[in-house]
Tab-separated table of C-alpha atoms in Angstrom:
chain	number	residue	atom	x	y	z
A	1	ALA	CA	-81.599	-34.854	11.162
A	2	MET	CA	-80.339	-36.998	13.978
A	3	PHE	CA	-76.831	-38.074	14.878
A	4	ALA	CA	-76.668	-41.100	17.166
A	5	THR	CA	-73.473	-42.073	18.912
A	6	THR	CA	-72.272	-43.577	22.172
A	7	ALA	CA	-72.112	-41.301	25.198
A	8	ALA	CA	-68.514	-42.080	26.150
A	9	ALA	CA	-66.984	-40.340	23.193
A	10	CYS	CA	-65.461	-37.128	24.532
A	11	PRO	CA	-63.472	-36.420	27.674
A	12	ALA	CA	-65.488	-34.800	30.434
A	13	GLN	CA	-63.394	-31.640	30.365
A	14	TYR	CA	-64.475	-31.063	26.756
A	15	PRO	CA	-68.269	-31.438	26.977
A	16	LEU	CA	-70.329	-31.196	23.820
A	17	ARG	CA	-73.607	-29.338	23.997
A	18	ARG	CA	-76.673	-31.532	24.105
A	19	ALA	CA	-79.375	-30.831	21.571
A	20	PRO	CA	-83.137	-31.445	21.671
A	21	SER	CA	-83.867	-35.135	21.212
A	22	SER	CA	-86.470	-34.587	18.496
A	23	CYS	CA	-85.490	-35.973	15.111
A	24	ARG	CA	-85.533	-33.366	12.349
A	25	ARG	CA	-84.511	-33.455	8.741
A	26	GLY	CA	-81.782	-31.245	7.276
A	27	ARG	CA	-82.143	-29.711	3.803
A	28	ARG	CA	-81.611	-26.590	1.779
A	29	ALA	CA	-83.849	-23.724	2.781
A	30	ASP	CA	-85.152	-23.281	-0.765
A	31	SER	CA	-86.215	-26.924	-1.256
A	32	ARG	CA	-88.329	-27.724	1.773
A	33	ALA	CA	-90.945	-29.679	-0.173
A	34	ARG	CA	-88.473	-31.919	-2.041
A	35	ARG	CA	-88.808	-35.680	-1.816
A	36	GLY	CA	-92.385	-35.438	-0.505
A	37	VAL	CA	-91.281	-34.709	3.040
A	38	ALA	CA	-94.039	-33.263	5.194
A	39	LEU	CA	-93.194	-30.066	7.028
A	40	SER	CA	-93.938	-30.011	10.732
A	41	ALA	CA	-93.926	-27.652	13.674
A	42	SER	CA	-90.409	-28.680	14.629
A	43	PRO	CA	-88.413	-25.791	16.097
A	44	GLU	CA	-86.621	-23.690	13.518
A	45	PRO	CA	-83.027	-22.574	13.961
A	46	ARG	CA	-82.910	-19.431	16.084
A	47	VAL	CA	-82.510	-17.314	12.951
A	48	LEU	CA	-82.156	-18.085	9.278
A	49	ALA	CA	-78.475	-17.873	8.467
A	50	HIS	CA	-77.166	-14.627	7.022
A	51	PRO	CA	-73.486	-14.489	6.062
A	52	MET	CA	-72.956	-10.910	7.200
A	53	SER	CA	-74.145	-11.746	10.706
A	54	PHE	CA	-71.313	-14.173	11.444
A	55	PRO	CA	-68.728	-12.755	13.883
A	56	PRO	CA	-65.199	-11.880	12.668
A	57	GLU	CA	-63.588	-14.922	14.234
A	58	MET	CA	-65.836	-17.220	12.186
A	59	ARG	CA	-64.886	-15.427	8.967
A	60	THR	CA	-61.240	-16.011	9.830
A	61	ALA	CA	-62.026	-19.657	10.585
A	62	VAL	CA	-63.618	-20.066	7.151
A	63	GLU	CA	-60.553	-18.597	5.419
A	64	ALA	CA	-58.245	-20.890	7.392
A	65	VAL	CA	-60.278	-23.973	6.498
A	66	GLN	CA	-60.436	-22.971	2.831
A	67	LEU	CA	-56.653	-22.578	2.694
A	68	ALA	CA	-56.157	-25.972	4.338
A	69	SER	CA	-58.653	-27.474	1.891
A	70	ARG	CA	-56.596	-26.157	-1.045
A	71	LEU	CA	-53.521	-27.784	0.467
A	72	CYS	CA	-55.338	-31.099	0.940
A	73	MET	CA	-56.697	-31.133	-2.611
A	74	ALA	CA	-53.206	-30.676	-4.023
A	75	THR	CA	-51.931	-33.528	-1.870
A	76	GLN	CA	-54.799	-35.851	-2.737
A	77	ASP	CA	-54.040	-35.324	-6.415
A	78	ILE	CA	-50.479	-36.506	-5.750
A	79	LEU	CA	-51.787	-39.636	-4.042
A	80	VAL	CA	-53.330	-40.837	-7.296
A	81	GLY	CA	-49.873	-41.670	-8.613
A	82	ASP	CA	-48.095	-42.342	-5.323
A	83	ASP	CA	-47.585	-45.850	-3.942
A	84	ARG	CA	-47.089	-44.681	-0.348
A	85	THR	CA	-50.730	-44.045	0.459
A	86	ALA	CA	-50.781	-45.278	4.048
A	87	LYS	CA	-50.326	-42.745	6.818
A	88	SER	CA	-46.725	-43.723	7.502
A	89	ASP	CA	-44.104	-41.403	8.954
A	90	ASP	CA	-43.101	-39.947	5.588
A	91	SER	CA	-46.210	-40.404	3.435
A	92	PRO	CA	-47.912	-37.545	1.582
A	93	VAL	CA	-50.845	-38.013	3.984
A	94	THR	CA	-48.607	-37.321	6.983
A	95	VAL	CA	-47.110	-34.275	5.259
A	96	ALA	CA	-50.587	-32.911	4.528
A	97	ASP	CA	-51.758	-33.534	8.104
A	98	PHE	CA	-48.893	-31.499	9.571
A	99	ALA	CA	-49.058	-28.823	6.878
A	100	ALA	CA	-52.823	-28.330	7.161
A	101	GLN	CA	-52.567	-27.863	10.922
A	102	ALA	CA	-49.673	-25.423	10.495
A	103	LEU	CA	-51.582	-23.405	7.906
A	104	VAL	CA	-54.724	-23.175	10.024
A	105	GLY	CA	-52.670	-22.258	13.087
A	106	LEU	CA	-50.817	-19.528	11.197
A	107	TRP	CA	-53.983	-17.995	9.776
A	108	LEU	CA	-55.905	-18.006	13.062
A	109	GLU	CA	-53.020	-16.448	14.977
A	110	ARG	CA	-52.849	-13.507	12.550
A	111	SER	CA	-56.254	-12.209	13.584
A	112	HIS	CA	-57.085	-13.943	16.867
A	113	PRO	CA	-53.896	-14.704	18.802
A	114	ASP	CA	-55.844	-14.623	22.058
A	115	ILE	CA	-57.912	-17.723	21.150
A	116	LYS	CA	-56.020	-20.915	21.966
A	117	LEU	CA	-55.949	-23.906	19.642
A	118	VAL	CA	-56.567	-27.546	20.567
A	119	ALA	CA	-55.564	-29.855	17.712
A	120	GLU	CA	-54.568	-33.399	16.868
A	121	GLU	CA	-50.910	-33.046	15.853
A	122	ASN	CA	-47.696	-31.774	17.448
A	123	ALA	CA	-44.336	-30.944	15.900
A	124	ASP	CA	-42.134	-33.232	17.992
A	125	ALA	CA	-41.307	-35.495	15.027
A	126	LEU	CA	-40.293	-32.469	12.932
A	127	ARG	CA	-37.999	-30.827	15.469
A	128	VAL	CA	-35.528	-33.740	15.698
A	129	ALA	CA	-32.681	-34.421	13.265
A	130	GLU	CA	-34.374	-37.569	11.963
A	131	GLY	CA	-37.369	-35.499	10.920
A	132	ALA	CA	-35.469	-32.964	8.807
A	133	SER	CA	-36.678	-34.336	5.471
A	134	LEU	CA	-40.300	-34.560	6.607
A	135	SER	CA	-40.099	-31.068	8.094
A	136	SER	CA	-38.758	-29.646	4.843
A	137	ARG	CA	-41.627	-31.180	2.873
A	138	VAL	CA	-44.216	-29.842	5.320
A	139	THR	CA	-42.782	-26.331	5.158
A	140	SER	CA	-42.606	-26.444	1.365
A	141	LEU	CA	-46.254	-27.463	1.124
A	142	VAL	CA	-47.338	-24.612	3.401
A	143	ASN	CA	-45.358	-22.072	1.362
A	144	GLU	CA	-46.601	-23.452	-1.960
A	145	THR	CA	-50.215	-23.208	-0.798
A	146	LEU	CA	-49.865	-19.622	0.404
A	147	ALA	CA	-48.039	-18.569	-2.763
A	148	SER	CA	-50.716	-20.133	-4.952
A	149	ALA	CA	-53.499	-18.465	-2.956
A	150	MET	CA	-51.819	-15.074	-3.396
A	151	GLU	CA	-51.224	-15.605	-7.104
A	152	ASP	CA	-54.857	-16.303	-7.901
A	153	GLY	CA	-56.162	-13.619	-5.557
A	154	PHE	CA	-57.763	-15.923	-3.021
A	155	ILE	CA	-55.877	-14.057	-0.306
A	156	GLU	CA	-54.331	-10.607	-0.551
A	157	SER	CA	-50.770	-10.532	-1.787
A	158	GLY	CA	-48.431	-9.851	1.119
A	159	SER	CA	-51.073	-10.710	3.725
A	160	ILE	CA	-48.525	-13.087	5.206
A	161	THR	CA	-44.770	-13.075	4.653
A	162	ILE	CA	-43.402	-16.021	2.712
A	163	PRO	CA	-41.327	-18.095	2.565
A	164	ILE	CA	-42.069	-19.295	6.085
A	165	THR	CA	-39.256	-21.068	7.912
A	166	ASP	CA	-39.309	-24.556	9.424
A	167	THR	CA	-39.231	-23.112	12.926
A	168	PHE	CA	-42.239	-20.913	12.183
A	169	VAL	CA	-44.134	-23.967	10.924
A	170	TRP	CA	-43.224	-26.025	13.990
A	171	ASP	CA	-44.483	-23.285	16.288
A	172	ALA	CA	-47.706	-22.980	14.296
A	173	ILE	CA	-48.339	-26.712	14.646
A	174	ASP	CA	-47.619	-26.610	18.355
A	175	ARG	CA	-50.190	-23.880	18.841
A	176	GLY	CA	-52.498	-26.902	18.896
A	177	ALA	CA	-51.164	-27.879	22.310
A	178	GLY	CA	-53.484	-25.440	24.053
A	179	SER	CA	-54.765	-26.390	27.499
A	180	PRO	CA	-58.511	-25.804	27.454
A	181	SER	CA	-60.723	-25.308	30.468
A	182	GLY	CA	-64.367	-24.502	31.087
A	183	ASP	CA	-63.624	-20.798	30.683
A	184	GLY	CA	-62.560	-18.746	27.683
A	185	ALA	CA	-62.449	-19.492	23.960
A	186	PHE	CA	-60.656	-22.308	22.119
A	187	TRP	CA	-60.393	-23.447	18.534
A	188	ILE	CA	-60.723	-27.223	18.078
A	189	LEU	CA	-59.098	-28.637	14.933
A	190	ASP	CA	-58.856	-31.922	13.088
A	191	PRO	CA	-56.639	-31.018	10.108
A	192	ILE	CA	-57.706	-34.039	8.041
A	193	ASP	CA	-60.684	-35.931	9.404
A	194	GLY	CA	-61.275	-39.199	7.579
A	195	THR	CA	-57.772	-40.325	6.661
A	196	LYS	CA	-58.956	-43.465	4.866
A	197	GLY	CA	-61.418	-41.458	2.799
A	198	PHE	CA	-58.663	-38.996	1.977
A	199	ILE	CA	-56.382	-41.802	0.826
A	200	ALA	CA	-59.085	-43.558	-1.186
A	201	GLY	CA	-60.285	-40.400	-2.938
A	202	ARG	CA	-63.611	-40.377	-1.083
A	203	GLN	CA	-64.985	-37.812	1.371
A	204	TYR	CA	-62.877	-36.173	4.081
A	205	ALA	CA	-63.002	-32.900	6.001
A	206	VAL	CA	-60.939	-30.104	7.475
A	207	ALA	CA	-62.857	-29.566	10.703
A	208	LEU	CA	-62.530	-26.447	12.862
A	209	GLY	CA	-64.788	-25.790	15.835
A	210	LEU	CA	-65.040	-22.912	18.298
A	211	MET	CA	-65.721	-23.591	21.966
A	212	VAL	CA	-66.554	-20.738	24.346
A	213	ASN	CA	-66.933	-21.312	28.084
A	214	GLY	CA	-67.269	-25.064	27.636
A	215	SER	CA	-69.881	-24.914	24.879
A	216	VAL	CA	-69.304	-25.582	21.167
A	217	CYS	CA	-70.828	-22.521	19.523
A	218	GLY	CA	-69.300	-22.415	16.033
A	219	GLY	CA	-67.969	-24.744	13.396
A	220	VAL	CA	-66.550	-24.893	9.882
A	221	LEU	CA	-66.338	-28.058	7.801
A	222	GLY	CA	-64.233	-27.884	4.661
A	223	CYS	CA	-65.240	-30.855	2.488
A	224	PRO	CA	-63.121	-30.639	-0.701
A	225	ASN	CA	-64.855	-33.601	-2.375
A	226	MET	CA	-68.446	-32.772	-1.381
A	227	PRO	CA	-70.859	-32.010	-4.269
A	228	GLN	CA	-72.750	-28.724	-4.160
A	229	ASP	CA	-76.156	-30.373	-4.513
A	230	VAL	CA	-78.097	-32.826	-2.385
A	231	ILE	CA	-77.252	-36.367	-3.485
A	232	PRO	CA	-79.702	-38.397	-5.620
A	233	GLU	CA	-82.433	-40.513	-4.022
A	234	ASP	CA	-80.827	-43.823	-4.985
A	235	ALA	CA	-77.253	-42.945	-3.966
A	236	THR	CA	-75.444	-45.327	-1.613
A	237	PHE	CA	-72.391	-43.072	-1.231
A	238	ILE	CA	-71.513	-39.440	-1.888
A	239	PRO	CA	-69.399	-39.251	-5.054
A	240	PRO	CA	-66.378	-36.910	-4.942
A	241	GLN	CA	-66.795	-33.632	-6.780
A	242	ARG	CA	-64.503	-30.588	-6.829
A	243	PRO	CA	-64.178	-27.837	-5.746
A	244	GLY	CA	-66.113	-29.167	-2.771
A	245	THR	CA	-68.340	-27.498	-0.198
A	246	VAL	CA	-67.772	-25.568	3.013
A	247	PHE	CA	-70.345	-25.594	5.816
A	248	ALA	CA	-70.183	-22.780	8.364
A	249	ALA	CA	-72.319	-22.386	11.472
A	250	TYR	CA	-72.524	-20.180	14.523
A	251	GLU	CA	-74.906	-20.436	17.444
A	252	GLY	CA	-77.853	-18.125	16.900
A	253	ASN	CA	-76.845	-17.409	13.301
A	254	GLY	CA	-77.854	-20.617	11.578
A	255	CYS	CA	-75.820	-22.571	9.040
A	256	VAL	CA	-74.696	-21.834	5.485
A	257	ALA	CA	-73.017	-23.771	2.682
A	258	PHE	CA	-70.918	-22.463	-0.215
A	259	PRO	CA	-68.328	-23.648	-2.762
A	260	ALA	CA	-64.961	-24.396	-1.192
A	261	ASP	CA	-63.222	-22.026	-3.616
A	262	ALA	CA	-65.562	-19.067	-2.952
A	263	LYS	CA	-63.607	-15.864	-2.316
A	264	ASP	CA	-64.526	-13.576	0.593
A	265	ALA	CA	-67.035	-16.078	1.912
A	266	LEU	CA	-69.230	-14.735	4.742
A	267	HIS	CA	-68.440	-11.200	3.567
A	268	SER	CA	-71.359	-11.181	1.118
A	269	GLU	CA	-74.348	-13.269	0.069
A	270	LYS	CA	-72.727	-14.355	-3.208
A	271	ASN	CA	-72.743	-18.157	-3.622
A	272	ILE	CA	-74.014	-18.580	-0.051
A	273	THR	CA	-76.907	-20.982	0.601
A	274	PRO	CA	-78.615	-21.033	4.019
A	275	ILE	CA	-79.461	-24.582	5.118
A	276	ARG	CA	-81.855	-25.637	7.851
A	277	ALA	CA	-83.666	-28.650	9.256
A	278	ASP	CA	-87.195	-29.944	8.676
A	279	SER	CA	-88.882	-33.120	9.942
A	280	PHE	CA	-88.769	-36.271	7.860
A	281	ALA	CA	-92.050	-38.035	7.183
A	282	SER	CA	-91.569	-41.511	8.667
A	283	PRO	CA	-88.963	-44.191	9.394
A	284	GLN	CA	-90.061	-45.973	6.223
A	285	THR	CA	-88.864	-43.059	4.072
A	286	ALA	CA	-85.850	-42.148	6.202
A	287	ARG	CA	-82.322	-42.546	4.878
A	288	TYR	CA	-79.365	-43.083	7.204
A	289	MET	CA	-75.609	-42.806	6.902
A	290	GLU	CA	-72.843	-44.958	8.269
A	291	SER	CA	-69.067	-45.100	7.968
A	292	TRP	CA	-67.336	-47.145	5.294
A	293	GLY	CA	-66.427	-50.689	6.305
A	294	ASP	CA	-62.705	-49.846	6.508
A	295	SER	CA	-63.334	-47.277	9.262
A	296	VAL	CA	-62.474	-48.063	12.870
A	297	VAL	CA	-65.895	-46.767	13.942
A	298	ALA	CA	-67.830	-48.791	11.358
A	299	ASN	CA	-70.191	-51.453	12.680
A	300	GLY	CA	-72.478	-52.406	9.824
A	301	ASP	CA	-74.169	-55.256	11.695
A	302	LYS	CA	-75.167	-53.124	14.660
A	303	THR	CA	-76.228	-50.245	12.415
A	304	ALA	CA	-78.409	-52.578	10.329
A	305	LEU	CA	-80.050	-54.004	13.445
A	306	LEU	CA	-80.919	-50.578	14.780
A	307	ALA	CA	-82.191	-49.427	11.384
A	308	LYS	CA	-84.414	-52.512	11.234
A	309	ALA	CA	-85.718	-51.873	14.750
A	310	LEU	CA	-86.638	-48.339	13.709
A	311	GLY	CA	-88.453	-49.630	10.647
A	312	ILE	CA	-85.987	-48.115	8.175
A	313	THR	CA	-85.935	-50.047	4.905
A	314	ARG	CA	-83.675	-47.925	2.709
A	315	THR	CA	-80.054	-48.818	2.031
A	316	ALA	CA	-77.483	-46.903	4.054
A	317	VAL	CA	-75.384	-44.139	2.516
A	318	ARG	CA	-71.705	-44.708	3.305
A	319	VAL	CA	-69.663	-41.581	3.957
A	320	ASP	CA	-66.243	-40.968	5.480
A	321	SER	CA	-65.382	-38.316	8.056
A	322	MET	CA	-67.303	-35.358	9.441
A	323	ALA	CA	-68.506	-34.709	5.912
A	324	LYS	CA	-71.485	-36.723	7.202
A	325	TYR	CA	-72.450	-33.843	9.472
A	326	GLY	CA	-72.632	-31.436	6.566
A	327	ALA	CA	-74.641	-33.965	4.582
A	328	LEU	CA	-77.102	-34.289	7.477
A	329	ALA	CA	-77.447	-30.536	7.814
A	330	ARG	CA	-78.454	-30.049	4.181
A	331	GLY	CA	-80.692	-33.113	3.800
A	332	ASP	CA	-78.619	-35.803	2.100
A	333	ALA	CA	-79.849	-38.196	4.803
A	334	ASP	CA	-81.914	-38.192	7.994
A	335	LEU	CA	-79.749	-40.025	10.496
A	336	TYR	CA	-76.140	-40.920	11.135
A	337	LEU	CA	-75.621	-44.001	13.284
A	338	ARG	CA	-72.197	-44.433	14.877
A	339	PHE	CA	-70.982	-47.248	17.144
A	340	PRO	CA	-67.276	-46.970	18.018
A	341	PRO	CA	-65.601	-50.001	19.618
A	342	LYS	CA	-65.568	-49.958	23.415
A	343	LYS	CA	-61.787	-49.511	23.503
A	344	TYR	CA	-61.825	-46.668	20.973
A	345	ARG	CA	-61.308	-43.301	22.662
A	346	GLU	CA	-62.781	-40.483	20.615
A	347	LYS	CA	-61.480	-36.954	20.988
A	348	VAL	CA	-63.202	-33.614	21.015
A	349	TRP	CA	-61.878	-32.765	17.521
A	350	ASP	CA	-63.662	-35.859	16.182
A	351	HIS	CA	-67.031	-34.125	16.622
A	352	ALA	CA	-66.888	-30.469	17.674
A	353	ALA	CA	-67.167	-28.733	14.299
A	354	GLY	CA	-69.785	-31.201	13.071
A	355	VAL	CA	-71.895	-30.753	16.197
A	356	ALA	CA	-72.018	-27.002	15.591
A	357	VAL	CA	-73.044	-27.463	11.952
A	358	VAL	CA	-75.810	-30.007	12.620
A	359	GLU	CA	-77.321	-28.162	15.577
A	360	ALA	CA	-77.202	-24.732	13.917
A	361	ALA	CA	-79.137	-26.242	10.994
A	362	GLY	CA	-81.774	-27.505	13.431
A	363	GLY	CA	-80.628	-31.134	13.725
A	364	GLY	CA	-80.520	-33.114	16.941
A	365	ILE	CA	-77.855	-35.236	18.605
A	366	THR	CA	-78.644	-38.057	20.994
């Protein structure tokens, strides 16, 4: 699998690791011969993924992303009957964005308070008097999600004290104001990547990466609408399907996928599928992904020109968010072509978790 993007995406102080430039196909480990794809001598991931070999911090990251995914699913269901679907100051999307970041921040701090968090949101709008109503809704959503997770046994009852106060939620959100450097460990979070996909009921992702000493070494993508199986040959988009899929990767440990509602994920092999990358046969059989036309980074004309220059004849698969990275890693497509506008400044949380997933599965980024 290959991910192609422009080089000016991320600030220099947050470098993303560079991968081998060879172009290799992602797919499930148990279906290497599917679709008539010839296997090659392309480098394998360092090891085939084994859930029990992931370090403790990655298991915590998976739990945090799964909790945030539950929260997002509940909110997306509300959007079906809600007229305020834009990301305005008081929309359900805004509430979910704040609440998802708070929930992830709370869960990470329980077990790994020494690892700083770099994230998209801050709580400034919630701390002022004008934000009281929005703050109350954010706090309620966090508490409702935790209570529900305890009731159905997803997390241990009493593992965190609820109800949580507004102030506690604000502080959890503002954990994301960490000041990273080239040394030490940092979480990198986009609480809801793919806002337009989230609003439209398409694909979106809760994306959490781990950077250590300037290198992205781990990532979790919670994709609540991602089907469990590789998409059909003739698909032009990835249809939403609950409960969704989580992709988890760690450098040297490979990449795995499992249902988003799986309990005790990475603590056993139950429901866990290792995924890895193989070579695709030729440009003529390759399938590529691009963003939907309503995305700020979509450039269908440029993507089509490059695909034509490469000799690719198949129709593009349109996918929102970093869900594309998970799709690449398991073989839904061979390439993702991305051309942000020159004035668009991408951030490290736009890519970090996805980079870890693609590269751990054996894919390349150029």
